[in-house]
C-alpha positions as a Python dict, from the first residue, in 0.01 Angstrom:
ca = {
    (1, 'X'): (0, 0, 0),
    (2, 'X'): (137, 343, -94),
    (3, 'X'): (26, 689, 24),
    (4, 'X'): (5, 963, -238),
    (5, 'X'): (-76, 1337, -255),
    (6, 'X'): (-188, 1476, -593),
    (7, 'X'): (-277, 1831, -675),
    (8, 'X'): (-536, 2001, -907),
    (9, 'X'): (-714, 2409, -963),
    (10, 'X'): (-1091, 2589, -797),
    (11, 'X'): (-1491, 2769, -1062),
    (12, 'X'): (-1814, 2933, -979),
    (13, 'X'): (-1845, 3019, -613),
    (14, 'X'): (-2168, 3006, -413),
    (15, 'X'): (-2187, 3175, -74),
    (16, 'X'): (-2353, 2954, 187),
    (17, 'X'): (-2587, 3101, 450),
    (18, 'X'): (-2345, 2967, 714),
    (19, 'X'): (-2063, 3189, 584),
    (20, 'X'): (-1893, 2910, 395),
    (21, 'X'): (-1846, 2850, 22),
    (22, 'X'): (-1958, 2586, -230),
    (23, 'X'): (-1716, 2571, -524),
    (24, 'X'): (-1707, 2333, -821),
    (25, 'X'): (-1367, 2168, -847),
    (26, 'X'): (-1160, 1924, -1046),
    (27, 'X'): (-1036, 1692, -772),
    (28, 'X'): (-797, 1467, -959),
    (29, 'X'): (-715, 1331, -1304),
    (30, 'X'): (-593, 1038, -1504),
    (31, 'X'): (-247, 1030, -1661),
    (32, 'X'): (118, 999, -1565),
    (33, 'X'): (231, 1196, -1259),
    (34, 'X'): (585, 1236, -1117),
    (35, 'X'): (661, 1124, -761),
    (36, 'X'): (989, 1127, -571),
    (37, 'X'): (1110, 777, -486),
    (38, 'X'): (1270, 695, -151),
    (39, 'X'): (1607, 702, -330),
    (40, 'X'): (1542, 1061, -447),
    (41, 'X'): (1485, 979, -813),
    (42, 'X'): (1166, 1073, -998),
    (43, 'X'): (924, 787, -1050),
    (44, 'X'): (650, 822, -1313),
    (45, 'X'): (323, 669, -1193),
    (46, 'X'): (32, 602, -1425),
    (47, 'X'): (-321, 668, -1299),
    (48, 'X'): (-532, 478, -1555),
    (49, 'X'): (-897, 573, -1616),
    (50, 'X'): (-1025, 236, -1495),
    (51, 'X'): (-865, 302, -1154),
    (52, 'X'): (-931, 678, -1122),
    (53, 'X'): (-1298, 631, -1220),
    (54, 'X'): (-1351, 299, -1039),
    (55, 'X'): (-1675, 309, -837),
    (56, 'X'): (-1493, 238, -508),
    (57, 'X'): (-1243, 520, -566),
    (58, 'X'): (-1516, 770, -655),
    (59, 'X'): (-1721, 659, -352),
    (60, 'X'): (-1424, 731, -122),
    (61, 'X'): (-1435, 1098, -232),
    (62, 'X'): (-1803, 1151, -144),
    (63, 'X'): (-1813, 1350, 182),
    (64, 'X'): (-1432, 1335, 204),
    (65, 'X'): (-1270, 1580, 447),
    (66, 'X'): (-1127, 1901, 299),
    (67, 'X'): (-809, 2036, 460),
    (68, 'X'): (-594, 2350, 428),
    (69, 'X'): (-277, 2195, 282),
    (70, 'X'): (-199, 1832, 368),
    (71, 'X'): (-212, 1733, 736),
    (72, 'X'): (102, 1576, 888),
    (73, 'X'): (-83, 1245, 931),
    (74, 'X'): (-387, 1100, 751),
    (75, 'X'): (-725, 1232, 863),
    (76, 'X'): (-874, 1010, 1135),
    (77, 'X'): (-1118, 1035, 1422),
    (78, 'X'): (-836, 1155, 1646),
    (79, 'X'): (-735, 1456, 1430),
    (80, 'X'): (-1049, 1533, 1225),
    (81, 'X'): (-1162, 1823, 1447),
    (82, 'X'): (-814, 1978, 1421),
    (83, 'X'): (-767, 1950, 1041),
    (84, 'X'): (-1116, 1954, 887),
    (85, 'X'): (-1204, 2274, 700),
    (86, 'X'): (-1497, 2139, 497),
    (87, 'X'): (-1595, 1843, 284),
    (88, 'X'): (-1646, 1718, -71),
    (89, 'X'): (-2007, 1708, -189),
    (90, 'X'): (-2194, 1397, -297),
    (91, 'X'): (-2186, 1488, -670),
    (92, 'X'): (-1853, 1314, -741),
    (93, 'X'): (-1836, 1228, -1111),
    (94, 'X'): (-1620, 1173, -1417),
    (95, 'X'): (-1558, 1491, -1617),
    (96, 'X'): (-1342, 1405, -1918),
    (97, 'X'): (-1004, 1298, -1779),
    (98, 'X'): (-1085, 1453, -1438),
    (99, 'X'): (-1297, 1370, -1135),
    (100, 'X'): (-1522, 1666, -1051),
    (101, 'X'): (-1738, 1754, -749),
    (102, 'X'): (-1842, 2049, -536),
    (103, 'X'): (-1612, 2139, -247),
    (104, 'X'): (-1777, 2293, 58),
    (105, 'X'): (-1553, 2507, 279),
    (106, 'X'): (-1678, 2603, 625),
    (107, 'X'): (-1365, 2740, 795),
    (108, 'X'): (-1348, 3125, 791),
    (109, 'X'): (-969, 3134, 755),
    (110, 'X'): (-972, 2903, 451),
    (111, 'X'): (-1272, 3093, 306),
    (112, 'X'): (-1058, 3410, 323),
    (113, 'X'): (-759, 3241, 162),
    (114, 'X'): (-980, 3110, -120),
    (115, 'X'): (-1150, 3448, -174),
    (116, 'X'): (-804, 3609, -205),
    (117, 'X'): (-696, 3325, -438),
    (118, 'X'): (-412, 3232, -203),
    (119, 'X'): (-563, 2881, -206),
    (120, 'X'): (-684, 2742, -537),
    (121, 'X'): (-527, 2409, -626),
    (122, 'X'): (-652, 2069, -511),
    (123, 'X'): (-439, 1778, -395),
    (124, 'X'): (-587, 1446, -297),
    (125, 'X'): (-437, 1251, -11),
    (126, 'X'): (-495, 882, -72),
    (127, 'X'): (-369, 528, -43),
    (128, 'X'): (-319, 303, -343),
    (129, 'X'): (-161, -25, -441),
    (130, 'X'): (140, 6, -673),
    (131, 'X'): (191, -227, -969),
    (132, 'X'): (567, -199, -1031),
    (133, 'X'): (542, -313, -1394),
    (134, 'X'): (662, -35, -1627),
    (135, 'X'): (474, 37, -1946),
    (136, 'X'): (339, 286, -2196),
    (137, 'X'): (-6, 450, -2178),
    (138, 'X'): (-247, 417, -2473),
    (139, 'X'): (-145, 778, -2555),
    (140, 'X'): (222, 672, -2582),
    (141, 'X'): (352, 814, -2251),
    (142, 'X'): (610, 601, -2066),
    (143, 'X'): (561, 518, -1696),
    (144, 'X'): (760, 330, -1430),
    (145, 'X'): (468, 192, -1229),
    (146, 'X'): (90, 207, -1206),
    (147, 'X'): (-152, 304, -927),
    (148, 'X'): (-441, 68, -852),
    (149, 'X'): (-712, 46, -582),
    (150, 'X'): (-709, 423, -511),
    (151, 'X'): (-889, 514, -185),
    (152, 'X'): (-903, 879, -74),
    (153, 'X'): (-843, 1001, 282),
    (154, 'X'): (-876, 1377, 231),
    (155, 'X'): (-874, 1656, -27),
    (156, 'X'): (-629, 1938, 47),
    (157, 'X'): (-652, 2292, -88),
    (158, 'X'): (-323, 2468, -151),
    (159, 'X'): (-171, 2773, -321),
    (160, 'X'): (-139, 2826, -697),
    (161, 'X'): (127, 2609, -871),
    (162, 'X'): (127, 2369, -577),
    (163, 'X'): (-27, 2057, -720),
    (164, 'X'): (140, 1757, -871),
    (165, 'X'): (-158, 1695, -1101),
    (166, 'X'): (-120, 2045, -1248),
    (167, 'X'): (-327, 2359, -1275),
    (168, 'X'): (-630, 2175, -1413),
    (169, 'X'): (-694, 2010, -1076),
    (170, 'X'): (-822, 2307, -884),
    (171, 'X'): (-1118, 2505, -764),
    (172, 'X'): (-1309, 2637, -1067),
    (173, 'X'): (-1379, 2996, -961),
    (174, 'X'): (-1549, 3101, -1282),
    (175, 'X'): (-1505, 3080, -1656),
    (176, 'X'): (-1421, 3452, -1688),
    (177, 'X'): (-1148, 3463, -1422),
    (178, 'X'): (-1331, 3728, -1214),
    (179, 'X'): (-1203, 3800, -867),
    (180, 'X'): (-1420, 3709, -569),
    (181, 'X'): (-1487, 3988, -322),
    (182, 'X'): (-1613, 3960, 36),
    (183, 'X'): (-1992, 3980, 45),
    (184, 'X'): (-2032, 3951, -333),
    (185, 'X'): (-2255, 3658, -426),
    (186, 'X'): (-2133, 3469, -732),
    (187, 'X'): (-2397, 3344, -972),
    (188, 'X'): (-2354, 3015, -1157),
}
């Protein structure tokens, strides 16, 4: 079993009556991602569609805890109150090569960081089983090993250019790139 952290961007923002935010997001994606091996070298890991979009993997994202950056240890009953800043909605689904869902943020500090676009990219914290057989994707991209049986623990929100999965895995603020201002309700 291997533990991984992948990153993605945040779109249209809805203010919640509780003071929080609901934001559509690309949570993760398929493809080849670089990881640092224990020996310091870069290892290319393939995240095939049949694993990323597997029903069990998608189900593990529904209601998943949202954190501000990655916690030092996986989210559990003993640290949830300390690290939880919100949760992923129930509308987890395939969206092209990405997994999309609404992210609900309840913590005022993280709401402020998101409004100021100091937090925008998404990084999933998850466990997976590694198949060490190298290969080539159907698109012709070489990889060293493949991720299987992906089960999410949390979804972290971090600063721009933070995520391993790239800028496409992020909060989707809006299609026009408008800034979000305190007290301004964003319409979908």
